[in-house]
Amino acid sequence: MTQLIEFFYDFRSPYSYMAYTQLREMDVDIALRPMKILKVMELVGNTPTTITCKAKGRYSRVDLARWAQRYGVPLNPSDMRTNDGEACSRAVLAAQSPADAAAITLAIYRAIWSEGKRLATADDILAQIAATGIEPGPFAERID
C-alpha cells in the first residue's frame, strides 16, 4: 500500500514548489491541499520576513538557487506580487480528478517558478490549464 502525503501549499511559496518537485518523484500518493500561507502566518502572529527583511530576502534567493541546483530544478521566478495565487489555488480545487489537480499544480508551479510567467488573470491561468491538455472551459467560472 502506498503512503498518502497531504501536501499543504501556496503557489507563492518557492519552498513549496521545491518540495512538490521532490514529492512527485517519491512512491507516494499526494493529496493536494492548496492554502493561503499569508493567512496562516497572520493567524499565528508570524510575518513574511523574506519580504519585510531585505537581508533575509537576499539570503532566501541564494538559498533557493542552491536547492534548485541540488534538485536539478530550473528556477526562473516571476514576480509573485503580480500573480493571483488564490485563483491558481481555485483552479486546482476545481479539477475533476486528483490526476487533473496534479497536472494543473505542476503546470502552474512551472509557469511561476521555472518559466517566469505572470499568472495575474483567469486567462493566464486557463492558458496553463490548456497546456496540460485539460479542457479549460469548465474552470473559467470556478477560478473567479
GROMACS .gro file of N, CA, C and O in nm, residues 43-143:
model
  404
   43LEU      N    1  -0.271   3.441   1.121
   43LEU     CA    2  -0.343   3.378   1.231
   43LEU      C    3  -0.252   3.336   1.346
   43LEU      O    4  -0.294   3.334   1.462
   44VAL      N    5  -0.127   3.303   1.315
   44VAL     CA    6  -0.035   3.259   1.420
   44VAL      C    7   0.059   3.371   1.464
   44VAL      O    8   0.150   3.348   1.544
   45GLY      N    9   0.038   3.492   1.414
   45GLY     CA   10   0.120   3.605   1.456
   45GLY      C   11   0.259   3.608   1.394
   45GLY      O   12   0.353   3.662   1.451
   46ASN      N   13   0.272   3.550   1.277
   46ASN     CA   14   0.400   3.548   1.207
   46ASN      C   15   0.398   3.651   1.095
   46ASN      O   16   0.292   3.696   1.052
   47THR      N   17   0.515   3.689   1.047
   47THR     CA   18   0.524   3.781   0.933
   47THR      C   19   0.617   3.721   0.829
   47THR      O   20   0.709   3.645   0.863
   48PRO      N   21   0.595   3.753   0.703
   48PRO     CA   22   0.681   3.700   0.596
   48PRO      C   23   0.814   3.776   0.592
   48PRO      O   24   0.831   3.871   0.516
   49THR      N   25   0.907   3.734   0.675
   49THR     CA   26   1.032   3.809   0.690
   49THR      C   27   1.118   3.809   0.564
   49THR      O   28   1.201   3.898   0.548
   50THR      N   29   1.098   3.714   0.474
   50THR     CA   30   1.174   3.721   0.349
   50THR      C   31   1.130   3.840   0.265
   50THR      O   32   1.202   3.883   0.177
   51ILE      N   33   1.011   3.892   0.294
   51ILE     CA   34   0.960   4.010   0.224
   51ILE      C   35   0.994   4.137   0.302
   51ILE      O   36   1.033   4.238   0.244
   52THR      N   37   0.981   4.131   0.433
   52THR     CA   38   0.999   4.251   0.514
   52THR      C   39   1.145   4.280   0.550
   52THR      O   40   1.178   4.392   0.587
   53CYS      N   41   1.231   4.181   0.541
   53CYS     CA   42   1.373   4.199   0.575
   53CYS      C   43   1.457   4.179   0.449
   53CYS      O   44   1.466   4.067   0.397
   54LYS      N   45   1.517   4.287   0.399
   54LYS     CA   46   1.592   4.279   0.274
   54LYS      C   47   1.705   4.177   0.280
   54LYS      O   48   1.729   4.104   0.184
   55ALA      N   49   1.777   4.172   0.393
   55ALA     CA   50   1.888   4.077   0.406
   55ALA      C   51   1.837   3.932   0.397
   55ALA      O   52   1.899   3.849   0.329
   56LYS      N   53   1.727   3.903   0.463
   56LYS     CA   54   1.673   3.768   0.458
   56LYS      C   55   1.620   3.737   0.318
   56LYS      O   56   1.633   3.625   0.270
   57GLY      N   57   1.563   3.835   0.252
   57GLY     CA   58   1.517   3.816   0.115
   57GLY      C   59   1.633   3.780   0.022
   57GLY      O   60   1.621   3.689  -0.061
   58ARG      N   61   1.744   3.851   0.036
   58ARG     CA   62   1.862   3.820  -0.046
   58ARG      C   63   1.913   3.680  -0.016
   58ARG      O   64   1.946   3.603  -0.106
   59TYR      N   65   1.921   3.648   0.114
   59TYR     CA   66   1.968   3.514   0.152
   59TYR      C   67   1.875   3.407   0.095
   59TYR      O   68   1.920   3.304   0.045
   60SER      N   69   1.746   3.429   0.104
   60SER     CA   70   1.649   3.333   0.054
   60SER      C   71   1.668   3.305  -0.094
   60SER      O   72   1.659   3.189  -0.138
   61ARG      N   73   1.695   3.408  -0.172
   61ARG     CA   74   1.717   3.388  -0.316
   61ARG      C   75   1.841   3.300  -0.341
   61ARG      O   76   1.839   3.213  -0.428
   62VAL      N   77   1.947   3.322  -0.263
   62VAL     CA   78   2.068   3.240  -0.276
   62VAL      C   79   2.037   3.097  -0.233
   62VAL      O   80   2.077   3.000  -0.299
   63ASP      N   81   1.965   3.083  -0.122
   63ASP     CA   82   1.929   2.951  -0.071
   63ASP      C   83   1.844   2.874  -0.172
   63ASP      O   84   1.868   2.756  -0.198
   64LEU      N   85   1.747   2.942  -0.230
   64LEU     CA   86   1.662   2.877  -0.331
   64LEU      C   87   1.744   2.831  -0.451
   64LEU      O   88   1.721   2.722  -0.504
   65ALA      N   89   1.838   2.911  -0.493
   65ALA     CA   90   1.923   2.873  -0.606
   65ALA      C   91   2.002   2.746  -0.573
   65ALA      O   92   2.018   2.658  -0.658
   66ARG      N   93   2.050   2.737  -0.449
   66ARG     CA   94   2.123   2.616  -0.408
   66ARG      C   95   2.032   2.493  -0.412
   66ARG      O   96   2.072   2.387  -0.460
   67TRP      N   97   1.911   2.508  -0.358
   67TRP     CA   98   1.818   2.394  -0.359
   67TRP      C   99   1.781   2.355  -0.502
   67TRP      O  100   1.773   2.237  -0.535
   68ALA      N  101   1.755   2.455  -0.586
   68ALA     CA  102   1.720   2.426  -0.726
   68ALA      C  103   1.833   2.350  -0.794
   68ALA      O  104   1.808   2.253  -0.868
   69GLN      N  105   1.955   2.392  -0.770
   69GLN     CA  106   2.070   2.322  -0.829
   69GLN      C  107   2.079   2.179  -0.776
   69GLN      O  108   2.098   2.085  -0.853
   70ARG      N  109   2.064   2.164  -0.647
   70ARG     CA  110   2.072   2.030  -0.586
   70ARG      C  111   1.965   1.937  -0.643
   70ARG      O  112   1.990   1.820  -0.670
   71TYR      N  113   1.844   1.989  -0.660
   71TYR     CA  114   1.733   1.908  -0.710
   71TYR      C  115   1.729   1.898  -0.863
   71TYR      O  116   1.648   1.824  -0.918
   72GLY      N  117   1.811   1.976  -0.931
   72GLY     CA  118   1.807   1.977  -1.077
   72GLY      C  119   1.680   2.037  -1.132
   72GLY      O  120   1.626   1.993  -1.234
   73VAL      N  121   1.630   2.140  -1.063
   73VAL     CA  122   1.504   2.205  -1.099
   73VAL      C  123   1.533   2.345  -1.151
   73VAL      O  124   1.603   2.422  -1.085
   74PRO      N  125   1.483   2.380  -1.269
   74PRO     CA  126   1.504   2.517  -1.316
   74PRO      C  127   1.435   2.618  -1.226
   74PRO      O  128   1.325   2.593  -1.176
   75LEU      N  129   1.502   2.729  -1.204
   75LEU     CA  130   1.445   2.834  -1.119
   75LEU      C  131   1.459   2.968  -1.192
   75LEU      O  132   1.568   3.020  -1.208
   76ASN      N  133   1.345   3.017  -1.239
   76ASN     CA  134   1.336   3.145  -1.306
   76ASN      C  135   1.203   3.206  -1.264
   76ASN      O  136   1.105   3.200  -1.337
   77PRO      N  137   1.198   3.261  -1.142
   77PRO     CA  138   1.069   3.303  -1.086
   77PRO      C  139   1.013   3.429  -1.151
   77PRO      O  140   1.085   3.517  -1.194
   78SER      N  141   0.881   3.432  -1.154
   78SER     CA  142   0.812   3.554  -1.193
   78SER      C  143   0.799   3.642  -1.068
   78SER      O  144   0.837   3.601  -0.959
   79ASP      N  145   0.743   3.759  -1.084
   79ASP     CA  146   0.722   3.849  -0.971
   79ASP      C  147   0.595   3.806  -0.899
   79ASP      O  148   0.484   3.824  -0.950
   80MET      N  149   0.611   3.748  -0.781
   80MET     CA  150   0.497   3.693  -0.709
   80MET      C  151   0.392   3.797  -0.675
   80MET      O  152   0.276   3.763  -0.656
   81ARG      N  153   0.431   3.922  -0.667
   81ARG     CA  154   0.332   4.026  -0.635
   81ARG      C  155   0.231   4.045  -0.748
   81ARG      O  156   0.124   4.100  -0.727
   82THR      N  157   0.265   3.999  -0.868
   82THR     CA  158   0.174   4.017  -0.981
   82THR      C  159   0.088   3.894  -1.009
   82THR      O  160  -0.004   3.900  -1.090
   83ASN      N  161   0.117   3.783  -0.944
   83ASN     CA  162   0.042   3.660  -0.967
   83ASN      C  163  -0.079   3.650  -0.874
   83ASN      O  164  -0.074   3.697  -0.761
   84ASP      N  165  -0.183   3.588  -0.922
   84ASP     CA  166  -0.303   3.566  -0.842
   84ASP      C  167  -0.298   3.424  -0.786
   84ASP      O  168  -0.354   3.330  -0.843
   85GLY      N  169  -0.228   3.409  -0.674
   85GLY     CA  170  -0.212   3.278  -0.612
   85GLY      C  171  -0.343   3.214  -0.570
   85GLY      O  172  -0.358   3.092  -0.576
   86GLU      N  173  -0.437   3.297  -0.529
   86GLU     CA  174  -0.567   3.243  -0.487
   86GLU      C  175  -0.643   3.185  -0.606
   86GLU      O  176  -0.703   3.078  -0.595
   87ALA      N  177  -0.639   3.251  -0.719
   87ALA     CA  178  -0.706   3.198  -0.839
   87ALA      C  179  -0.637   3.070  -0.885
   87ALA      O  180  -0.704   2.976  -0.929
   88CYS      N  181  -0.505   3.065  -0.872
   88CYS     CA  182  -0.431   2.943  -0.906
   88CYS      C  183  -0.478   2.828  -0.817
   88CYS      O  184  -0.501   2.717  -0.866
   89SER      N  185  -0.493   2.856  -0.688
   89SER     CA  186  -0.541   2.753  -0.595
   89SER      C  187  -0.683   2.708  -0.629
   89SER      O  188  -0.714   2.588  -0.624
   90ARG      N  189  -0.768   2.803  -0.664
   90ARG     CA  190  -0.905   2.767  -0.701
   90ARG      C  191  -0.908   2.678  -0.826
   90ARG      O  192  -0.993   2.590  -0.838
   91ALA      N  193  -0.813   2.699  -0.917
   91ALA     CA  194  -0.806   2.614  -1.036
   91ALA      C  195  -0.779   2.469  -0.996
   91ALA      O  196  -0.840   2.376  -1.051
   92VAL      N  197  -0.691   2.450  -0.900
   92VAL     CA  198  -0.663   2.314  -0.852
   92VAL      C  199  -0.786   2.255  -0.785
   92VAL      O  200  -0.822   2.139  -0.809
   93LEU      N  201  -0.852   2.334  -0.702
   93LEU     CA  202  -0.971   2.286  -0.632
   93LEU      C  203  -1.085   2.253  -0.728
   93LEU      O  204  -1.170   2.170  -0.696
   94ALA      N  205  -1.086   2.316  -0.844
   94ALA     CA  206  -1.192   2.292  -0.942
   94ALA      C  207  -1.165   2.170  -1.031
   94ALA      O  208  -1.251   2.131  -1.109
   95ALA      N  209  -1.049   2.111  -1.018
   95ALA     CA  210  -1.015   1.995  -1.101
   95ALA      C  211  -1.113   1.880  -1.077
   95ALA      O  212  -1.162   1.860  -0.966
   96GLN      N  213  -1.139   1.805  -1.182
   96GLN     CA  214  -1.236   1.696  -1.175
   96GLN      C  215  -1.178   1.566  -1.118
   96GLN      O  216  -1.253   1.475  -1.084
   97SER      N  217  -1.045   1.558  -1.109
   97SER     CA  218  -0.983   1.435  -1.057
   97SER      C  219  -0.850   1.471  -0.991
   97SER      O  220  -0.792   1.577  -1.020
   98PRO      N  221  -0.800   1.384  -0.905
   98PRO     CA  222  -0.668   1.408  -0.846
   98PRO      C  223  -0.558   1.417  -0.952
   98PRO      O  224  -0.465   1.496  -0.938
   99ALA      N  225  -0.570   1.340  -1.059
   99ALA     CA  226  -0.470   1.345  -1.165
   99ALA      C  227  -0.471   1.482  -1.234
   99ALA      O  228  -0.365   1.539  -1.264
  100ASP      N  229  -0.590   1.535  -1.260
  100ASP     CA  230  -0.601   1.669  -1.320
  100ASP      C  231  -0.546   1.775  -1.223
  100ASP      O  232  -0.476   1.867  -1.265
  101ALA      N  233  -0.577   1.761  -1.095
  101ALA     CA  234  -0.527   1.857  -0.996
  101ALA      C  235  -0.374   1.855  -0.994
  101ALA      O  236  -0.309   1.960  -0.985
  102ALA      N  237  -0.315   1.736  -1.003
  102ALA     CA  238  -0.168   1.725  -1.003
  102ALA      C  239  -0.109   1.789  -1.129
  102ALA      O  240  -0.007   1.859  -1.121
  103ALA      N  241  -0.172   1.765  -1.243
  103ALA     CA  242  -0.121   1.823  -1.368
  103ALA      C  243  -0.131   1.975  -1.365
  103ALA      O  244  -0.039   2.044  -1.410
  104ILE      N  245  -0.240   2.027  -1.312
  104ILE     CA  246  -0.259   2.172  -1.304
  104ILE      C  247  -0.159   2.232  -1.205
  104ILE      O  248  -0.098   2.336  -1.232
  105THR      N  249  -0.141   2.167  -1.091
  105THR     CA  250  -0.044   2.216  -0.992
  105THR      C  251   0.094   2.224  -1.054
  105THR      O  252   0.163   2.326  -1.041
  106LEU      N  253   0.136   2.119  -1.121
  106LEU     CA  254   0.269   2.118  -1.183
  106LEU      C  255   0.281   2.227  -1.289
  106LEU      O  256   0.381   2.300  -1.294
  107ALA      N  257   0.180   2.242  -1.373
  107ALA     CA  258   0.183   2.343  -1.479
  107ALA      C  259   0.192   2.484  -1.421
  107ALA      O  260   0.269   2.568  -1.470
  108ILE      N  261   0.115   2.511  -1.317
  108ILE     CA  262   0.117   2.643  -1.256
  108ILE      C  263   0.250   2.668  -1.187
  108ILE      O  264   0.310   2.776  -1.202
  109TYR      N  265   0.298   2.570  -1.112
  109TYR     CA  266   0.429   2.586  -1.047
  109TYR      C  267   0.539   2.612  -1.149
  109TYR      O  268   0.622   2.700  -1.131
  110ARG      N  269   0.542   2.534  -1.256
  110ARG     CA  270   0.646   2.554  -1.358
  110ARG      C  271   0.636   2.692  -1.421
  110ARG      O  272   0.737   2.758  -1.443
  111ALA      N  273   0.515   2.734  -1.450
  111ALA     CA  274   0.497   2.867  -1.511
  111ALA      C  275   0.551   2.977  -1.420
  111ALA      O  276   0.625   3.065  -1.464
  112ILE      N  277   0.515   2.969  -1.292
  112ILE     CA  278   0.553   3.074  -1.197
  112ILE      C  279   0.700   3.068  -1.160
  112ILE      O  280   0.768   3.171  -1.156
  113TRP      N  281   0.751   2.948  -1.128
  113TRP     CA  282   0.884   2.937  -1.069
  113TRP      C  283   0.993   2.893  -1.165
  113TRP      O  284   1.111   2.914  -1.136
  114SER      N  285   0.960   2.834  -1.278
  114SER     CA  286   1.063   2.791  -1.373
  114SER      C  287   1.065   2.874  -1.501
  114SER      O  288   1.170   2.890  -1.562
  115GLU      N  289   0.948   2.922  -1.542
  115GLU     CA  290   0.938   2.990  -1.671
  115GLU      C  291   0.919   3.140  -1.659
  115GLU      O  292   0.911   3.210  -1.760
  116GLY      N  293   0.911   3.190  -1.537
  116GLY     CA  294   0.897   3.335  -1.515
  116GLY      C  295   0.769   3.395  -1.569
  116GLY      O  296   0.764   3.515  -1.596
  117LYS      N  297   0.665   3.314  -1.584
  117LYS     CA  298   0.539   3.364  -1.640
  117LYS      C  299   0.455   3.431  -1.533
  117LYS      O  300   0.452   3.388  -1.418
  118ARG      N  301   0.386   3.533  -1.575
  118ARG     CA  302   0.294   3.604  -1.487
  118ARG      C  303   0.155   3.540  -1.499
  118ARG      O  304   0.102   3.528  -1.610
  119LEU      N  305   0.099   3.499  -1.387
  119LEU     CA  306  -0.036   3.441  -1.385
  119LEU      C  307  -0.125   3.533  -1.303
  119LEU      O  308  -0.163   3.502  -1.190
  120ALA      N  309  -0.158   3.646  -1.361
  120ALA     CA  310  -0.232   3.750  -1.290
  120ALA      C  311  -0.381   3.749  -1.320
  120ALA      O  312  -0.459   3.808  -1.246
  121THR      N  313  -0.420   3.682  -1.427
  121THR     CA  314  -0.561   3.683  -1.467
  121THR      C  315  -0.612   3.540  -1.486
  121THR      O  316  -0.532   3.446  -1.501
  122ALA      N  317  -0.742   3.528  -1.490
  122ALA     CA  318  -0.801   3.397  -1.516
  122ALA      C  319  -0.755   3.344  -1.652
  122ALA      O  320  -0.727   3.224  -1.665
  123ASP      N  321  -0.745   3.431  -1.751
  123ASP     CA  322  -0.699   3.387  -1.884
  123ASP      C  323  -0.557   3.331  -1.879
  123ASP      O  324  -0.527   3.232  -1.947
  124ASP      N  325  -0.470   3.393  -1.799
  124ASP     CA  326  -0.333   3.342  -1.784
  124ASP      C  327  -0.336   3.201  -1.727
  124ASP      O  328  -0.264   3.112  -1.773
  125ILE      N  329  -0.418   3.181  -1.626
  125ILE     CA  330  -0.427   3.051  -1.561
  125ILE      C  331  -0.492   2.948  -1.652
  125ILE      O  332  -0.445   2.834  -1.663
  126LEU      N  333  -0.597   2.988  -1.723
  126LEU     CA  334  -0.663   2.898  -1.817
  126LEU      C  335  -0.568   2.853  -1.927
  126LEU      O  336  -0.574   2.737  -1.971
  127ALA      N  337  -0.479   2.940  -1.968
  127ALA     CA  338  -0.381   2.902  -2.070
  127ALA      C  339  -0.288   2.792  -2.018
  127ALA      O  340  -0.251   2.701  -2.093
  128GLN      N  341  -0.252   2.799  -1.891
  128GLN     CA  342  -0.167   2.694  -1.833
  128GLN      C  343  -0.244   2.563  -1.822
  128GLN      O  344  -0.187   2.456  -1.846
  129ILE      N  345  -0.370   2.571  -1.789
  129ILE     CA  346  -0.453   2.450  -1.783
  129ILE      C  347  -0.463   2.388  -1.921
  129ILE      O  348  -0.445   2.267  -1.938
  130ALA      N  349  -0.488   2.470  -2.022
  130ALA     CA  350  -0.498   2.420  -2.160
  130ALA      C  351  -0.368   2.353  -2.204
  130ALA      O  352  -0.371   2.252  -2.275
  131ALA      N  353  -0.255   2.406  -2.160
  131ALA     CA  354  -0.124   2.350  -2.198
  131ALA      C  355  -0.105   2.208  -2.144
  131ALA      O  356  -0.025   2.132  -2.196
  132THR      N  357  -0.181   2.170  -2.042
  132THR     CA  358  -0.172   2.035  -1.987
  132THR      C  359  -0.253   1.935  -2.070
  132THR      O  360  -0.242   1.815  -2.049
  133GLY      N  361  -0.338   1.987  -2.158
  133GLY     CA  362  -0.427   1.901  -2.236
  133GLY      C  363  -0.565   1.888  -2.172
  133GLY      O  364  -0.652   1.819  -2.225
  134ILE      N  365  -0.584   1.956  -2.060
  134ILE     CA  366  -0.714   1.956  -1.993
  134ILE      C  367  -0.798   2.069  -2.051
  134ILE      O  368  -0.748   2.180  -2.071
  135GLU      N  369  -0.925   2.041  -2.078
  135GLU     CA  370  -1.015   2.142  -2.132
  135GLU      C  371  -1.033   2.253  -2.029
  135GLU      O  372  -1.085   2.229  -1.919
  136PRO      N  373  -0.995   2.378  -2.061
  136PRO     CA  374  -1.001   2.486  -1.961
  136PRO      C  375  -1.139   2.547  -1.943
  136PRO      O  376  -1.165   2.612  -1.842
  137GLY      N  377  -1.230   2.526  -2.038
  137GLY     CA  378  -1.361   2.590  -2.033
  137GLY      C  379  -1.433   2.581  -1.900
  137GLY      O  380  -1.478   2.682  -1.844
  138PRO      N  381  -1.447   2.461  -1.844
  138PRO     CA  382  -1.520   2.448  -1.719
  138PRO      C  383  -1.455   2.520  -1.599
  138PRO      O  384  -1.519   2.541  -1.496
  139PHE      N  385  -1.331   2.559  -1.611
  139PHE     CA  386  -1.260   2.624  -1.500
  139PHE      C  387  -1.286   2.774  -1.492
  139PHE      O  388  -1.267   2.835  -1.386
  140ALA      N  389  -1.328   2.834  -1.602
  140ALA     CA  390  -1.338   2.980  -1.609
  140ALA      C  391  -1.422   3.038  -1.495
  140ALA      O  392  -1.376   3.129  -1.425
  141GLU      N  393  -1.541   2.988  -1.477
  141GLU     CA  394  -1.627   3.040  -1.370
  141GLU      C  395  -1.575   3.005  -1.231
  141GLU      O  396  -1.587   3.082  -1.137
  142ARG      N  397  -1.518   2.888  -1.218
  142ARG     CA  398  -1.473   2.840  -1.088
  142ARG      C  399  -1.350   2.916  -1.038
  142ARG      O  400  -1.331   2.929  -0.917
  143ILE      N  401  -1.268   2.963  -1.129
  143ILE     CA  402  -1.149   3.038  -1.087
  143ILE      C  403  -1.190   3.171  -1.027
  143ILE      O  404  -1.131   3.216  -0.929
   0.00000   0.00000   0.00000
